[in-house]
């Protein structure tokens, strides 16, 4: 069962640069299948108290996975990226600080780029149109996913032994 997703992805692994698998941070068959099939793990987190609990839960799930399951790809944690950040709440700022502290304790990289909260994303879902194809989002909102993608690619380069070395001036993970 744990290899079902791995076998499916193997049929077209060479056709894509990246395949994203979205799953809960729980110790479940679906998460185990995702970790077994993955090379890297990206942790998107909202800056709230529930995410702090989810991060602790995810770290336990990863430890359990590494202790009990084969890891054919040696899944590497790329880091945490904050999502739905409003920047208007002291509670949110406190949660971000707590998440930063937990990330340092676990040795987990924290992305410099963030995805700000935007009503534009909700509108685009309602209209069934990608945010990039609407007039709703302002430029910084549309640009944020690209900045996260650039940082994500840089992290993969830095964590992949056969990849070319990172450019000078870039922060090491």
mmCIF file of N, CA and C in Angstrom, residues 1-10 13 19-24 26-41 61-62 64-66 68-73 75:
data_model
loop_
_atom_site.group_PDB
_atom_site.id
_atom_site.type_symbol
_atom_site.label_atom_id
_atom_site.label_comp_id
_atom_site.label_asym_id
_atom_site.label_seq_id
_atom_site.Cartn_x
_atom_site.Cartn_y
_atom_site.Cartn_z
ATOM 1 N N UNK A 1 0.830 -1.197 0.000
ATOM 2 C CA UNK A 1 0.000 0.000 0.000
ATOM 3 C C UNK A 1 0.870 1.255 0.000
ATOM 4 N N UNK A 2 1.949 1.261 0.805
ATOM 5 C CA UNK A 2 2.800 2.451 0.916
ATOM 6 C C UNK A 2 3.437 2.853 -0.409
ATOM 7 N N UNK A 3 3.580 1.911 -1.346
ATOM 8 C CA UNK A 3 4.255 2.196 -2.616
ATOM 9 C C UNK A 3 3.297 2.482 -3.761
ATOM 10 N N UNK A 4 2.015 2.499 -3.499
ATOM 11 C CA UNK A 4 1.034 2.702 -4.573
ATOM 12 C C UNK A 4 1.247 4.039 -5.284
ATOM 13 N N UNK A 5 1.412 5.115 -4.540
ATOM 14 C CA UNK A 5 1.649 6.428 -5.143
ATOM 15 C C UNK A 5 3.013 6.481 -5.816
ATOM 16 N N UNK A 6 4.010 5.889 -5.195
ATOM 17 C CA UNK A 6 5.355 5.832 -5.775
ATOM 18 C C UNK A 6 5.311 5.161 -7.149
ATOM 19 N N UNK A 7 4.602 4.061 -7.258
ATOM 20 C CA UNK A 7 4.490 3.342 -8.535
ATOM 21 C C UNK A 7 3.753 4.182 -9.576
ATOM 22 N N UNK A 8 2.702 4.859 -9.163
ATOM 23 C CA UNK A 8 1.960 5.711 -10.087
ATOM 24 C C UNK A 8 2.840 6.851 -10.600
ATOM 25 N N UNK A 9 3.531 7.528 -9.700
ATOM 26 C CA UNK A 9 4.394 8.646 -10.107
ATOM 27 C C UNK A 9 5.565 8.189 -10.972
ATOM 28 N N UNK A 10 6.043 6.979 -10.752
ATOM 29 C CA UNK A 10 7.171 6.463 -11.532
ATOM 30 C C UNK A 10 6.828 6.389 -13.024
ATOM 31 N N UNK A 13 7.380 10.235 -13.932
ATOM 32 C CA UNK A 13 8.352 11.037 -13.188
ATOM 33 C C UNK A 13 9.268 11.828 -14.108
ATOM 34 N N UNK A 19 6.290 17.635 -9.133
ATOM 35 C CA UNK A 19 4.941 17.163 -8.854
ATOM 36 C C UNK A 19 4.682 17.495 -7.390
ATOM 37 N N UNK A 20 3.602 18.219 -7.126
ATOM 38 C CA UNK A 20 3.268 18.606 -5.758
ATOM 39 C C UNK A 20 2.179 17.695 -5.228
ATOM 40 N N UNK A 21 2.384 17.196 -4.024
ATOM 41 C CA UNK A 21 1.419 16.333 -3.350
ATOM 42 C C UNK A 21 0.991 17.062 -2.082
ATOM 43 N N UNK A 22 -0.276 17.330 -1.948
ATOM 44 C CA UNK A 22 -0.797 18.048 -0.797
ATOM 45 C C UNK A 22 -1.456 17.045 0.146
ATOM 46 N N UNK A 23 -0.991 17.012 1.385
ATOM 47 C CA UNK A 23 -1.601 16.103 2.355
ATOM 48 C C UNK A 23 -1.502 16.695 3.756
ATOM 49 N N UNK A 24 -2.295 16.136 4.651
ATOM 50 C CA UNK A 24 -2.339 16.614 6.030
ATOM 51 C C UNK A 24 -1.054 16.236 6.780
ATOM 52 N N UNK A 26 -0.526 14.585 9.306
ATOM 53 C CA UNK A 26 -0.861 13.528 10.254
ATOM 54 C C UNK A 26 -0.178 12.227 9.877
ATOM 55 N N UNK A 27 -0.066 11.348 10.850
ATOM 56 C CA UNK A 27 0.500 10.021 10.616
ATOM 57 C C UNK A 27 -0.607 9.144 10.053
ATOM 58 N N UNK A 28 -0.670 9.089 8.714
ATOM 59 C CA UNK A 28 -1.706 8.318 8.045
ATOM 60 C C UNK A 28 -1.096 7.589 6.855
ATOM 61 N N UNK A 29 -1.862 6.670 6.293
ATOM 62 C CA UNK A 29 -1.410 5.940 5.114
ATOM 63 C C UNK A 29 -1.149 6.905 3.963
ATOM 64 N N UNK A 30 -2.007 7.900 3.792
ATOM 65 C CA UNK A 30 -1.831 8.859 2.692
ATOM 66 C C UNK A 30 -0.541 9.662 2.848
ATOM 67 N N UNK A 31 -0.246 10.093 4.066
ATOM 68 C CA UNK A 31 0.985 10.849 4.304
ATOM 69 C C UNK A 31 2.202 9.953 4.101
ATOM 70 N N UNK A 32 2.137 8.717 4.571
ATOM 71 C CA UNK A 32 3.242 7.776 4.374
ATOM 72 C C UNK A 32 3.470 7.523 2.889
ATOM 73 N N UNK A 33 2.390 7.359 2.130
ATOM 74 C CA UNK A 33 2.524 7.170 0.680
ATOM 75 C C UNK A 33 3.166 8.398 0.038
ATOM 76 N N UNK A 34 2.771 9.590 0.470
ATOM 77 C CA UNK A 34 3.326 10.824 -0.090
ATOM 78 C C UNK A 34 4.816 10.949 0.246
ATOM 79 N N UNK A 35 5.184 10.681 1.490
ATOM 80 C CA UNK A 35 6.598 10.763 1.880
ATOM 81 C C UNK A 35 7.437 9.722 1.142
ATOM 82 N N UNK A 36 6.898 8.528 0.956
ATOM 83 C CA UNK A 36 7.620 7.465 0.246
ATOM 84 C C UNK A 36 7.881 7.861 -1.202
ATOM 85 N N UNK A 37 6.952 8.592 -1.800
ATOM 86 C CA UNK A 37 7.069 8.960 -3.212
ATOM 87 C C UNK A 37 7.825 10.268 -3.433
ATOM 88 N N UNK A 38 8.189 10.970 -2.364
ATOM 89 C CA UNK A 38 8.720 12.330 -2.495
ATOM 90 C C UNK A 38 10.231 12.423 -2.358
ATOM 91 N N UNK A 39 10.769 13.429 -3.019
ATOM 92 C CA UNK A 39 12.174 13.792 -2.869
ATOM 93 C C UNK A 39 12.322 14.901 -1.836
ATOM 94 N N UNK A 40 11.330 15.805 -1.799
ATOM 95 C CA UNK A 40 11.403 16.991 -0.946
ATOM 96 C C UNK A 40 10.068 17.215 -0.257
ATOM 97 N N UNK A 41 10.145 17.949 0.849
ATOM 98 C CA UNK A 41 8.953 18.292 1.620
ATOM 99 C C UNK A 41 8.938 19.790 1.861
ATOM 100 N N UNK A 61 5.438 12.882 12.726
ATOM 101 C CA UNK A 61 5.098 12.023 11.593
ATOM 102 C C UNK A 61 6.351 11.692 10.777
ATOM 103 N N UNK A 62 7.190 12.684 10.540
ATOM 104 C CA UNK A 62 8.426 12.465 9.779
ATOM 105 C C UNK A 62 9.359 11.529 10.540
ATOM 106 N N UNK A 64 8.539 9.255 12.763
ATOM 107 C CA UNK A 64 7.935 7.921 12.704
ATOM 108 C C UNK A 64 8.176 7.293 11.338
ATOM 109 N N UNK A 65 7.962 8.076 10.285
ATOM 110 C CA UNK A 65 8.190 7.585 8.920
ATOM 111 C C UNK A 65 9.631 7.121 8.750
ATOM 112 N N UNK A 66 10.576 7.955 9.145
ATOM 113 C CA UNK A 66 11.993 7.606 8.965
ATOM 114 C C UNK A 66 12.395 6.409 9.816
ATOM 115 N N UNK A 68 10.299 3.857 10.661
ATOM 116 C CA UNK A 68 9.535 2.644 10.370
ATOM 117 C C UNK A 68 9.379 2.286 8.900
ATOM 118 N N UNK A 69 9.720 3.185 8.005
ATOM 119 C CA UNK A 69 9.435 2.957 6.588
ATOM 120 C C UNK A 69 10.688 3.135 5.735
ATOM 121 N N UNK A 70 10.749 2.398 4.632
ATOM 122 C CA UNK A 70 11.827 2.657 3.678
ATOM 123 C C UNK A 70 11.624 4.049 3.072
ATOM 124 N N UNK A 71 12.705 4.716 2.774
ATOM 125 C CA UNK A 71 12.656 6.071 2.222
ATOM 126 C C UNK A 71 13.471 6.077 0.931
ATOM 127 N N UNK A 72 12.870 5.569 -0.168
ATOM 128 C CA UNK A 72 13.656 5.378 -1.400
ATOM 129 C C UNK A 72 14.266 6.643 -1.979
ATOM 130 N N UNK A 73 13.689 7.800 -1.691
ATOM 131 C CA UNK A 73 14.196 9.050 -2.258
ATOM 132 C C UNK A 73 14.934 9.900 -1.235
ATOM 133 N N UNK A 75 13.744 11.642 1.403
ATOM 134 C CA UNK A 75 12.993 12.900 1.413
ATOM 135 C C UNK A 75 13.677 13.938 2.297
#
